[in-house]
PDB file of C-alpha atoms and ligand atoms in Angstrom:
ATOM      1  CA  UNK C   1     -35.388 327.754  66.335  1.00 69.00           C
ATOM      2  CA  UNK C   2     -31.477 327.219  66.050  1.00 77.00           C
ATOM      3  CA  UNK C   3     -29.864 326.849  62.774  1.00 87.00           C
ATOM      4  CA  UNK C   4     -28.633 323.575  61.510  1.00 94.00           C
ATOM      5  CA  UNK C   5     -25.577 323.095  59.994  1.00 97.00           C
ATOM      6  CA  UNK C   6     -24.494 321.277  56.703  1.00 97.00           C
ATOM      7  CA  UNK C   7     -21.368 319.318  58.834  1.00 97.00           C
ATOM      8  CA  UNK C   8     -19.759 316.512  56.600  1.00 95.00           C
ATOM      9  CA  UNK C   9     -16.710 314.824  57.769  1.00 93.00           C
ATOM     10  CA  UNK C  10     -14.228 313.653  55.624  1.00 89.00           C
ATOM     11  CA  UNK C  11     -13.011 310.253  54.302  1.00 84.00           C
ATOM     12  CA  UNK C  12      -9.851 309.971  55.783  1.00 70.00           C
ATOM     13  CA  UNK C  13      -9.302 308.660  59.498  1.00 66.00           C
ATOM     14  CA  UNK C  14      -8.970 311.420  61.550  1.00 59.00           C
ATOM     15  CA  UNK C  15      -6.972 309.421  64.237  1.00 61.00           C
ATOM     16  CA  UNK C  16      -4.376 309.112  61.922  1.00 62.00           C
ATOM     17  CA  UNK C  17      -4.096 313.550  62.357  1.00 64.00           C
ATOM     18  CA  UNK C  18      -2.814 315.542  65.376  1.00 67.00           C
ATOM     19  CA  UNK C  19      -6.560 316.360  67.206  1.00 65.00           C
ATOM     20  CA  UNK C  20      -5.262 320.058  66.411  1.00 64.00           C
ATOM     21  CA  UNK C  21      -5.099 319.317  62.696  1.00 76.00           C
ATOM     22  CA  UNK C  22      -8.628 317.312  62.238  1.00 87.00           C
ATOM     23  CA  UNK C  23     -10.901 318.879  59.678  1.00 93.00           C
ATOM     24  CA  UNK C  24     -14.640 318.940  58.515  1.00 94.00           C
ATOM     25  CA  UNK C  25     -16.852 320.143  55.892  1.00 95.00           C
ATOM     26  CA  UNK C  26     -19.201 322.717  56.672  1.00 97.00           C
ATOM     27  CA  UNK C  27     -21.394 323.223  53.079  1.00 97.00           C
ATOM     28  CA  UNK C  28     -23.218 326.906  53.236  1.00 96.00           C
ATOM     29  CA  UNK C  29     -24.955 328.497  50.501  1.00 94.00           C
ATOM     30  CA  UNK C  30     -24.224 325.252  47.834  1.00 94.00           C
ATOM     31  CA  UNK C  31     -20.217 325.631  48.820  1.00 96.00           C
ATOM     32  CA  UNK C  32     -18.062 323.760  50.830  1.00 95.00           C
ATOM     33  CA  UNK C  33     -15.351 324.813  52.737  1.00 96.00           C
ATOM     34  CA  UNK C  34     -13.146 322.586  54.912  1.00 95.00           C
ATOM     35  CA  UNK C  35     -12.252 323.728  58.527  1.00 96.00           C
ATOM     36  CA  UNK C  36     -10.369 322.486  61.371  1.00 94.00           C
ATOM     37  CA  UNK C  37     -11.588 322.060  64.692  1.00 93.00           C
ATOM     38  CA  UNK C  38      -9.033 324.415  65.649  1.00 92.00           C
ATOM     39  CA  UNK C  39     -10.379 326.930  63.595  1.00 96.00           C
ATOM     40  CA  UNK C  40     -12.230 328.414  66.456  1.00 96.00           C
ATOM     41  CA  UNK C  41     -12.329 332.225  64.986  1.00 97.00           C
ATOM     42  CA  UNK C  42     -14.964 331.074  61.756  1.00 98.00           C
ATOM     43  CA  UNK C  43     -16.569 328.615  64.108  1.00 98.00           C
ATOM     44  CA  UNK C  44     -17.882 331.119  66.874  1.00 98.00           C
ATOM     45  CA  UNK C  45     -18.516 333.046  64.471  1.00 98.00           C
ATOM     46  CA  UNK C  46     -21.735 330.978  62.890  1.00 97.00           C
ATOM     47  CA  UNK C  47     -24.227 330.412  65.973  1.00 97.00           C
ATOM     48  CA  UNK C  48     -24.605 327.563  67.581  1.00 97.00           C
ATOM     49  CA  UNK C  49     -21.956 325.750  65.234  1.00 97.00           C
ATOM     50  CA  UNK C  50     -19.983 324.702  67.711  1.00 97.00           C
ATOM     51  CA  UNK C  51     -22.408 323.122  69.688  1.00 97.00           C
ATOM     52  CA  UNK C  52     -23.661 321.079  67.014  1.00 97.00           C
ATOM     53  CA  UNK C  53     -20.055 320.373  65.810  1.00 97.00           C
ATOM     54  CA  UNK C  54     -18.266 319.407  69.168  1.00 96.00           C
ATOM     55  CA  UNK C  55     -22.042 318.712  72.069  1.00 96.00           C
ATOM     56  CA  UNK C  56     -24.660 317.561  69.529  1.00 96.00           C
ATOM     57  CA  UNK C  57     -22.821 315.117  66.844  1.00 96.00           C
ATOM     58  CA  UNK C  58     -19.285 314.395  69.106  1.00 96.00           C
ATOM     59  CA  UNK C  59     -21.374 314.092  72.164  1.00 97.00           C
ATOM     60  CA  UNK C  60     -18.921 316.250  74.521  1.00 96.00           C
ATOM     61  CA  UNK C  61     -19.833 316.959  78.267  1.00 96.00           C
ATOM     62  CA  UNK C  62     -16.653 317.911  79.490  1.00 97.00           C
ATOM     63  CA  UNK C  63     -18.299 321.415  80.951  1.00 98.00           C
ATOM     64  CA  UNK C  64     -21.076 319.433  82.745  1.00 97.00           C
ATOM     65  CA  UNK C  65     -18.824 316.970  84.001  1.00 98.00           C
ATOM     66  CA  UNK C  66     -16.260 319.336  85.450  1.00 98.00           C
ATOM     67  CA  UNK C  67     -18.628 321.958  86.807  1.00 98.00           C
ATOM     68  CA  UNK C  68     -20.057 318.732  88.470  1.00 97.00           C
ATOM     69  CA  UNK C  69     -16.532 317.248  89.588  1.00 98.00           C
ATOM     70  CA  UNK C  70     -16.052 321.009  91.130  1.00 98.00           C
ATOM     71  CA  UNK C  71     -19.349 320.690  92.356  1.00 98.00           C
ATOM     72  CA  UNK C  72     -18.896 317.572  95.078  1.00 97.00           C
ATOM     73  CA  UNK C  73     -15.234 318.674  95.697  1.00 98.00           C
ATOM     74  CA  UNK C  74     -16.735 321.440  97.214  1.00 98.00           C
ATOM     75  CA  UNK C  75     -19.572 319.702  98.973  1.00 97.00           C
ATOM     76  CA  UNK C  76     -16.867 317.396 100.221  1.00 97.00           C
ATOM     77  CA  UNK C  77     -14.899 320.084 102.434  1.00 97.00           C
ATOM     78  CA  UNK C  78     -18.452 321.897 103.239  1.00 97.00           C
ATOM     79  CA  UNK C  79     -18.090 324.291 100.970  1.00 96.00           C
ATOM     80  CA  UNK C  80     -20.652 326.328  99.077  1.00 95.00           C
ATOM     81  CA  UNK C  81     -20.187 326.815  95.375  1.00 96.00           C
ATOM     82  CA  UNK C  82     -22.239 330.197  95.215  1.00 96.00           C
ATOM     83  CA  UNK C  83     -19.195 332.126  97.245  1.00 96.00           C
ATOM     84  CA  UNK C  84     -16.573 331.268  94.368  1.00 98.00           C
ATOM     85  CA  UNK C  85     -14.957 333.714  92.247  1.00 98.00           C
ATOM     86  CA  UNK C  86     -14.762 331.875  88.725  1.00 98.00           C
ATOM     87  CA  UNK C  87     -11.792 332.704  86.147  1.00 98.00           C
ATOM     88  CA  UNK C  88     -12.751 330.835  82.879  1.00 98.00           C
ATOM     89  CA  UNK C  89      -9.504 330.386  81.087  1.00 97.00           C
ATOM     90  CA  UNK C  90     -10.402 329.252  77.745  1.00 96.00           C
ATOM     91  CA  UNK C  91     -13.833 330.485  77.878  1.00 98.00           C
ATOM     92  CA  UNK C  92     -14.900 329.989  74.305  1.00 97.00           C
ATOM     93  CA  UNK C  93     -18.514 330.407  73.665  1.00 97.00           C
ATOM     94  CA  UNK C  94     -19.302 330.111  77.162  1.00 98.00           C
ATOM     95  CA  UNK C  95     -20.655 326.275  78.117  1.00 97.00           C
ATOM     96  CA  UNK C  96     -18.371 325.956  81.339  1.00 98.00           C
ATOM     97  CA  UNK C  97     -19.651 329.916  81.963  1.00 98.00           C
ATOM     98  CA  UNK C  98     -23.206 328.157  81.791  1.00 98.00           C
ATOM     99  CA  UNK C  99     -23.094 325.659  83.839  1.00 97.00           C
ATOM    100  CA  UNK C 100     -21.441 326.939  86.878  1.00 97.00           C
ATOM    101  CA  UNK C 101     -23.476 330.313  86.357  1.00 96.00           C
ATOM    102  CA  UNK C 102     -26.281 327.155  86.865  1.00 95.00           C
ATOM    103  CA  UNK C 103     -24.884 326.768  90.080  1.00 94.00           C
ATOM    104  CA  UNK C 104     -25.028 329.946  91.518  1.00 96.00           C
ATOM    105  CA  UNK C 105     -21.196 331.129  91.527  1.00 98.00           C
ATOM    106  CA  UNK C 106     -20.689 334.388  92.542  1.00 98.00           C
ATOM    107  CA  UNK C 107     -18.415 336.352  89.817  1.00 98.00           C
ATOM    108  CA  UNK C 108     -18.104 334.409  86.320  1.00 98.00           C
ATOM    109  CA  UNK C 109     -15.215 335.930  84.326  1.00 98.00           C
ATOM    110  CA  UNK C 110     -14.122 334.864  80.741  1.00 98.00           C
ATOM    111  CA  UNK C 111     -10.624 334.788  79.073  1.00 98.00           C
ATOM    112  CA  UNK C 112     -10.050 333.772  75.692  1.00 97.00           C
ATOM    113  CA  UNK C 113      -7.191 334.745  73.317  1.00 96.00           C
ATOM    114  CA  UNK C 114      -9.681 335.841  70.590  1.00 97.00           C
ATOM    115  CA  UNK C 115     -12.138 338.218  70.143  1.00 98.00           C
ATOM    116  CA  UNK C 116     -14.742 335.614  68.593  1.00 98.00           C
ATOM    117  CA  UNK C 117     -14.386 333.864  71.930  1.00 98.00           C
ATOM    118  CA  UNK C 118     -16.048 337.058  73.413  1.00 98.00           C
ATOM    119  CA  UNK C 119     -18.381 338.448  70.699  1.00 98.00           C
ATOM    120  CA  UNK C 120     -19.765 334.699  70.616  1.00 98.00           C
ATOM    121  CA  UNK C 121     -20.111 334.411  73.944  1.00 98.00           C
ATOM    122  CA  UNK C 122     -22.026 337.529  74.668  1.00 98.00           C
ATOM    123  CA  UNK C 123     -23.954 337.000  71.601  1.00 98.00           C
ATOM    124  CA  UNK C 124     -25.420 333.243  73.170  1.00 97.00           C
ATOM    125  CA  UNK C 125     -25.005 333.743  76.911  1.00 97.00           C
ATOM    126  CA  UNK C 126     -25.405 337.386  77.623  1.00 97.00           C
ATOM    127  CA  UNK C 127     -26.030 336.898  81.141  1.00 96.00           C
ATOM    128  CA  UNK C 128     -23.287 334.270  82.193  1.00 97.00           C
ATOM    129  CA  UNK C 129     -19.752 336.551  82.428  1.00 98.00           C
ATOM    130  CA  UNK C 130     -19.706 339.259  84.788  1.00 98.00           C
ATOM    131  CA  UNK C 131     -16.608 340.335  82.590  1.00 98.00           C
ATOM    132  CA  UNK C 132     -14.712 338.770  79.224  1.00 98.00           C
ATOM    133  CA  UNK C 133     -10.789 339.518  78.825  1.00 98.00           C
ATOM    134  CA  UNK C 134      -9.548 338.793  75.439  1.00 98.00           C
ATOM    135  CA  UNK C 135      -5.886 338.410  76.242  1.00 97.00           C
ATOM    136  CA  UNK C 136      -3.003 336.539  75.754  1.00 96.00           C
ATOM    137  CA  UNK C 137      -1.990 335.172  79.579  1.00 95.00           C
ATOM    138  CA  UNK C 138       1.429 334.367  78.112  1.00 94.00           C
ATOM    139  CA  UNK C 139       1.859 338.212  77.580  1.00 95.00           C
ATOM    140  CA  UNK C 140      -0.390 340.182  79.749  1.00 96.00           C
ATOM    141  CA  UNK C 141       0.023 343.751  79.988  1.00 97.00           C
ATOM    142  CA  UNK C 142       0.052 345.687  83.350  1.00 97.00           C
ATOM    143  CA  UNK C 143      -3.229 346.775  82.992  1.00 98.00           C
ATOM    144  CA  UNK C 144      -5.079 343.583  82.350  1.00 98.00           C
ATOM    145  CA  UNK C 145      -2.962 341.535  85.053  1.00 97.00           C
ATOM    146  CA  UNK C 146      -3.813 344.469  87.847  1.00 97.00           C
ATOM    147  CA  UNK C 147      -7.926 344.168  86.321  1.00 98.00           C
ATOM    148  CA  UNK C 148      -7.918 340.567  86.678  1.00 98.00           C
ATOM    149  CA  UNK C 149      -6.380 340.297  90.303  1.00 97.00           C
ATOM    150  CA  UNK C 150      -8.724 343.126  91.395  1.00 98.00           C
ATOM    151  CA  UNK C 151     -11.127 339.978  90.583  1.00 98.00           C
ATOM    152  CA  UNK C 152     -10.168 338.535  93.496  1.00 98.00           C
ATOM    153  CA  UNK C 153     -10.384 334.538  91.851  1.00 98.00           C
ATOM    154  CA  UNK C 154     -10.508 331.611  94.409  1.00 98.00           C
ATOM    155  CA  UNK C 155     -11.522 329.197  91.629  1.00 98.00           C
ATOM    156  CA  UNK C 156      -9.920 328.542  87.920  1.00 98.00           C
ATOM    157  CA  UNK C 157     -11.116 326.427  85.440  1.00 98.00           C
ATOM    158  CA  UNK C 158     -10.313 325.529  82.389  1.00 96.00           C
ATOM    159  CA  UNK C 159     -12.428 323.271  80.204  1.00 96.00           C
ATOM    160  CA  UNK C 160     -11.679 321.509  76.653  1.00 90.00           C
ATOM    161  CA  UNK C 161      -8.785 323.846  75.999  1.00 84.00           C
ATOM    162  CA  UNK C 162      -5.674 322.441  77.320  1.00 82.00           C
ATOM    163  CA  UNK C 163      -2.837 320.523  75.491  1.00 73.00           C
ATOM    164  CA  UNK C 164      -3.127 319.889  71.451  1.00 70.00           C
ATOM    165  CA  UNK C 165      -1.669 323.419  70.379  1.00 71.00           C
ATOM    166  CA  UNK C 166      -4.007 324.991  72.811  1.00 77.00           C
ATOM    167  CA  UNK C 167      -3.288 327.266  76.202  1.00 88.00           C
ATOM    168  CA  UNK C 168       0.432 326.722  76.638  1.00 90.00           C
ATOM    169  CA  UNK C 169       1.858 325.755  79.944  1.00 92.00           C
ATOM    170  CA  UNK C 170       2.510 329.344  80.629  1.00 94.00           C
ATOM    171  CA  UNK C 171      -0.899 330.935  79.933  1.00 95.00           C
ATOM    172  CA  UNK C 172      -1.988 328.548  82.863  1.00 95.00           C
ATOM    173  CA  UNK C 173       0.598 329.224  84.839  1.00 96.00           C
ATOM    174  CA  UNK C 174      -0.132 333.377  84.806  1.00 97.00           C
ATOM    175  CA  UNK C 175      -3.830 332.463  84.787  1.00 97.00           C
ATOM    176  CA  UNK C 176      -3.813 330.184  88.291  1.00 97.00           C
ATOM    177  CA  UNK C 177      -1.438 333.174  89.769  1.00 96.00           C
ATOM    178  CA  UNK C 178      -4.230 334.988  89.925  1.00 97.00           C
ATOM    179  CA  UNK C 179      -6.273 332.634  92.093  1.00 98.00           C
ATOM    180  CA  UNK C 180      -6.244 333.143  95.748  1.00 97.00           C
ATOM    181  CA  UNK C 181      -3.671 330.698  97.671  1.00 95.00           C
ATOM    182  CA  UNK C 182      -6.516 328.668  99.064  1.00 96.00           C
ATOM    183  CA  UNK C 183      -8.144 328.996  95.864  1.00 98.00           C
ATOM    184  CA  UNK C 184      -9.812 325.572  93.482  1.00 98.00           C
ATOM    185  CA  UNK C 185      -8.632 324.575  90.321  1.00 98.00           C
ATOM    186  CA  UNK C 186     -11.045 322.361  87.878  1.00 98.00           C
ATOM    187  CA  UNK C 187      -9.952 321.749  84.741  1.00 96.00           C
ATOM    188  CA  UNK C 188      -9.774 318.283  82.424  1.00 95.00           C
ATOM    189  CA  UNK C 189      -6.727 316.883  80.231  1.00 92.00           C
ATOM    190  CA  UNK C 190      -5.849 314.346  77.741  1.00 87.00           C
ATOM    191  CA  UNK C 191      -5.775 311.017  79.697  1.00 86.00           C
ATOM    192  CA  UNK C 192      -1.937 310.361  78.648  1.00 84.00           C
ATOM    193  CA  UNK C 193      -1.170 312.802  80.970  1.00 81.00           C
ATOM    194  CA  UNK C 194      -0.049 310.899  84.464  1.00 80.00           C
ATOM    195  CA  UNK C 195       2.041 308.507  81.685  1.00 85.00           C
ATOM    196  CA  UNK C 196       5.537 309.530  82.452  1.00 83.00           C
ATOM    197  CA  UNK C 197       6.625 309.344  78.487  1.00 87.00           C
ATOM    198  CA  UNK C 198       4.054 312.470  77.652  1.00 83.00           C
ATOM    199  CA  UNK C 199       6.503 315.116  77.843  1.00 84.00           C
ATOM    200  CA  UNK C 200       4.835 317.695  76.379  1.00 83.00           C
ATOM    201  CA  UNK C 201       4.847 320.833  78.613  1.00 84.00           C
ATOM    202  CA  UNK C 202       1.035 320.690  80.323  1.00 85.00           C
ATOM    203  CA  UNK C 203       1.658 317.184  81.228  1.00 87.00           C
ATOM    204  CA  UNK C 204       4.834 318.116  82.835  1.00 90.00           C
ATOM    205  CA  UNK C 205       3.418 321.119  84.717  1.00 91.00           C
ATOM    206  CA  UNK C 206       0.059 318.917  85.830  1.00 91.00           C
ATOM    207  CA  UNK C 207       2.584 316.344  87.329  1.00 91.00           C
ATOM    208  CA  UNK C 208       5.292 318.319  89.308  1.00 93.00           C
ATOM    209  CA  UNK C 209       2.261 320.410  90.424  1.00 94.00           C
ATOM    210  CA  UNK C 210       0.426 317.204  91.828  1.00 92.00           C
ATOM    211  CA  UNK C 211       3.834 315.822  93.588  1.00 91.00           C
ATOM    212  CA  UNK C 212       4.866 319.376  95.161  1.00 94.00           C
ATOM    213  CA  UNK C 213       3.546 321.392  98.098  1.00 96.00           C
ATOM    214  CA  UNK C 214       1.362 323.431  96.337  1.00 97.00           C
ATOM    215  CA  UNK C 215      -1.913 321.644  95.462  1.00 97.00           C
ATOM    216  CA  UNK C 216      -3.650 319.252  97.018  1.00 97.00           C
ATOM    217  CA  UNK C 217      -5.767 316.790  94.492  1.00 97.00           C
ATOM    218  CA  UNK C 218      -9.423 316.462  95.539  1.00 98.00           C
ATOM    219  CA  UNK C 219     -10.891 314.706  92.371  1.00 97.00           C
ATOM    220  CA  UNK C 220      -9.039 312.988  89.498  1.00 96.00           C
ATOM    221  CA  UNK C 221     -11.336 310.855  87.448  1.00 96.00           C
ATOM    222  CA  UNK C 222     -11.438 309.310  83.877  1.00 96.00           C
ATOM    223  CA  UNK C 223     -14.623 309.934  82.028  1.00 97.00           C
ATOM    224  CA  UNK C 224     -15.548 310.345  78.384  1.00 96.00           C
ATOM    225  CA  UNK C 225     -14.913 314.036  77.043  1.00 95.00           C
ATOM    226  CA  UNK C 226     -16.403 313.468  73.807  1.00 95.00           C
ATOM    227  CA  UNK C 227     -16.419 311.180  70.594  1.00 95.00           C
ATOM    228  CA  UNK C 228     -13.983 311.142  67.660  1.00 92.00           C
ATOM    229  CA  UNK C 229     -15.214 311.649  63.903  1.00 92.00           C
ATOM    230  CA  UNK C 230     -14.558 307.591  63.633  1.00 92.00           C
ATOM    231  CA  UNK C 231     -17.059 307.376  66.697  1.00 94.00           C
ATOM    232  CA  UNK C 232     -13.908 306.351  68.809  1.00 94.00           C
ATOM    233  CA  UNK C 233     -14.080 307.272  72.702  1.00 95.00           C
ATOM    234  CA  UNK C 234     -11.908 309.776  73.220  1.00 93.00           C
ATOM    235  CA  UNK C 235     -11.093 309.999  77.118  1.00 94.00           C
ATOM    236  CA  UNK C 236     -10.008 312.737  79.439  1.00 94.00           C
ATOM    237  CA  UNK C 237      -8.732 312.812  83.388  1.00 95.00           C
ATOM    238  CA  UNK C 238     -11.201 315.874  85.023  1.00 96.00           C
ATOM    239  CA  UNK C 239      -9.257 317.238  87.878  1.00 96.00           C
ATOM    240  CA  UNK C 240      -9.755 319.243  90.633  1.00 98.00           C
ATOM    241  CA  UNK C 241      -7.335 320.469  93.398  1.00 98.00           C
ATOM    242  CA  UNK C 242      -6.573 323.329  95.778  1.00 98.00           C
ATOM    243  CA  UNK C 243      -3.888 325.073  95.774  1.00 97.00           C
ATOM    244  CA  UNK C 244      -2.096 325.553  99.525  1.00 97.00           C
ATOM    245  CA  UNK C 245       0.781 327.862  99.024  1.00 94.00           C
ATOM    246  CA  UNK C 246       1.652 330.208  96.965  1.00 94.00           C
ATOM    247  CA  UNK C 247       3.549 328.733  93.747  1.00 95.00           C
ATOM    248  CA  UNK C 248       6.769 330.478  93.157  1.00 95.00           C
ATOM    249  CA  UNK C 249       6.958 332.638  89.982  1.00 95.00           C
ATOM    250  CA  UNK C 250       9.810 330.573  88.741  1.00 95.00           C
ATOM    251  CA  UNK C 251       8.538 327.624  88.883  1.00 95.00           C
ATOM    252  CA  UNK C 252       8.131 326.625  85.325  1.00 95.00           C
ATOM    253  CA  UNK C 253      11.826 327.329  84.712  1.00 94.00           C
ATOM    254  CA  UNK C 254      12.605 325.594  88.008  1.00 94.00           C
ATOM    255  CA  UNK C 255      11.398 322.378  86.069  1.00 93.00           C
ATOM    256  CA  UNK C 256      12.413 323.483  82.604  1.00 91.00           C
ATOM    257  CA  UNK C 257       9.056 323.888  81.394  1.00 90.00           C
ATOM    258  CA  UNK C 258       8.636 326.053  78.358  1.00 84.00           C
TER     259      UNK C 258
HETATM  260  C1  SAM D   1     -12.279 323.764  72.572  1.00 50.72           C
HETATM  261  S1  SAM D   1     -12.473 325.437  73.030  1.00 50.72           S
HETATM  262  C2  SAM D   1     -13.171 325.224  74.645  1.00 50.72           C
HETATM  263  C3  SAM D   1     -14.138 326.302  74.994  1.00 50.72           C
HETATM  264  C4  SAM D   1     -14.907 326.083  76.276  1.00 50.72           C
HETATM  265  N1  SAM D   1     -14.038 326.038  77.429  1.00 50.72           N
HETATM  266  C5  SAM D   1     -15.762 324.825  76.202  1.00 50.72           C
HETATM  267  O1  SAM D   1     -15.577 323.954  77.036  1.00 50.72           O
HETATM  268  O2  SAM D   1     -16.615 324.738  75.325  1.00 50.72           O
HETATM  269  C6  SAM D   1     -10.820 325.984  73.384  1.00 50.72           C
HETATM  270  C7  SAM D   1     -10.734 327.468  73.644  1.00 50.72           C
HETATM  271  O3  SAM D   1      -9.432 327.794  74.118  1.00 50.72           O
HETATM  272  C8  SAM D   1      -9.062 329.037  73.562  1.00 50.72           C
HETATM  273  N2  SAM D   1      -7.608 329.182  73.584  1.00 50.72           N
HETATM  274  C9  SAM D   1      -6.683 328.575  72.825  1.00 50.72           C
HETATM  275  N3  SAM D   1      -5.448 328.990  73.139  1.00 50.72           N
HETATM  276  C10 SAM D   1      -5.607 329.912  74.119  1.00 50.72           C
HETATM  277  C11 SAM D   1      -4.701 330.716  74.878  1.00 50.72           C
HETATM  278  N4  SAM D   1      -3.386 330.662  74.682  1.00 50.72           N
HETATM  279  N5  SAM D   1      -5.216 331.542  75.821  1.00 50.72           N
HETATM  280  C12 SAM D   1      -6.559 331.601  76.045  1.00 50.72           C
HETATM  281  N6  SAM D   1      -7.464 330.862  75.346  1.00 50.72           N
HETATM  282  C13 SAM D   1      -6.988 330.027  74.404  1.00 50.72           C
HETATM  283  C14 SAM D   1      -9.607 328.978  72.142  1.00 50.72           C
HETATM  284  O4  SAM D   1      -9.693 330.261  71.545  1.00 50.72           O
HETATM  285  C15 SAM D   1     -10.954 328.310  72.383  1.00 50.72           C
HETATM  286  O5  SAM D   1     -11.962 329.274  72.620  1.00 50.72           O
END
């Protein structure tokens, strides 16, 4: 049977913290020691923590919903899902790996920029990645960016880990280089995103990307990605789109993003 955790939240309202900076208690052994949801490293590192933490008590389904977003974009344009070539940016423990291992993909791959991301993963899902890069995208050496385009990706996703002080603008930029011209994105973001005054760097990319020549949008919809500690609904945009040219490398500094 999977372990439970001791998970106590604190008193203060967490809305009033960057999402990045929100804390609990997790109580082991009579102690209590106060992490942040950011803290990824210690929280891989206890099984099944995070799944309690962020799918049993914040109620996320922001794989599920994605893979399934993916899912009828594909069925849309006749397309099977079991022929894609899956990058994972973001990869974590492995619940987007799951679910679109579920249906049938051809080649899963992980990325994640720490080595808990990978240890955890093929700790709880041995059988989901056919390979797991720890790298940082926003620095990849020769040898990882020649391994991962002898991948040969048509399909990047990217669930749960964009925005609030997570993959930068450029880590997603090198990562969807590597997917095939005709290739699928899938990936979900903070709903302030489309709003014009959310200048942070993601939202910037998302929207010059939707409004150029190189991606056509085949889902955007609003859903619930999870709760907050207050019980708050906390909502996300899921997106998919295909890309139809190949993005210029400069393109980032073409619209001054960082
Ligand atoms: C909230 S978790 C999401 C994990 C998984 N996609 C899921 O849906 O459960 C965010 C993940 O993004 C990873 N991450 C953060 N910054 C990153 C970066 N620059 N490059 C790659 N992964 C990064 C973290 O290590 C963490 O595993």
């Amino acid at each position: 049977m999977q372990k439970r955790y001791q998970i106590q939240f604190p008193p203060t309202a967490a809305h009033q913290l960057a999402q990045s900076e929100v804390c609990f208690n997790l109580v082991e052994n009579g102690k209590s020691q106060r992490l942040r949801f950011h803290d990824y490293d210690e929280i891989y590192r206890r099984p099944g923590l995070y799944e309690q933490l962020f799918y049993n008590r914040l109620k996320c389904n922001s794989p599920s919903r994605v893979a399934e977003m993916l899912h009828r974009a594909l069925a849309t344009v006749r397309e099977p899902m079991n022929e894609l070539r899956v990058l994972d940016l973001g990869a974590g423990n492995g619940m987007m790996g799951e679910e679109l291992k579920r249906e049938g993909v051809a080649r899963m791959v992980g990325a994640d920029i720490i080595p808990e991301a990978r240890d955890a993963a093929l700790r709880d899902r041995p059988d989901i990645y056919d390979d797991y890069y720890v790298v940082d995208m926003t620095n990849l050496s020769e040898d990882d960016s020649e391994s991962l385009a002898g991948w040969r990706f048509d399909c990047l996703t990217c669930v749960a880990a964009l925005g609030f002080g997570d993959i930068p603008p450029k880590a997603f930029f090198t990562a969807m280089k590597k997917i095939r011209t005709d290739g699928w994105l899938a990936f979900n973001i903070k709903e302030s995103f489309l709003d014009p005054t959310d200048q942070s760097g993601f939202s910037r990319l998302i929207r010059e990307l939707i409004f150029s020549k190189y991606l056509n949008i085949h889902h955007l919809e609003l859903y619930r990605h999870r709760l907050s500690m207050e019980g708050r609904q906390l909502f996300y945009y899921g997106m998919v789109g295909r890309l139809t040219e190949s993005i210029p490398d400069d393109f980032l500094a073409q619209h001054g993003i960082e």
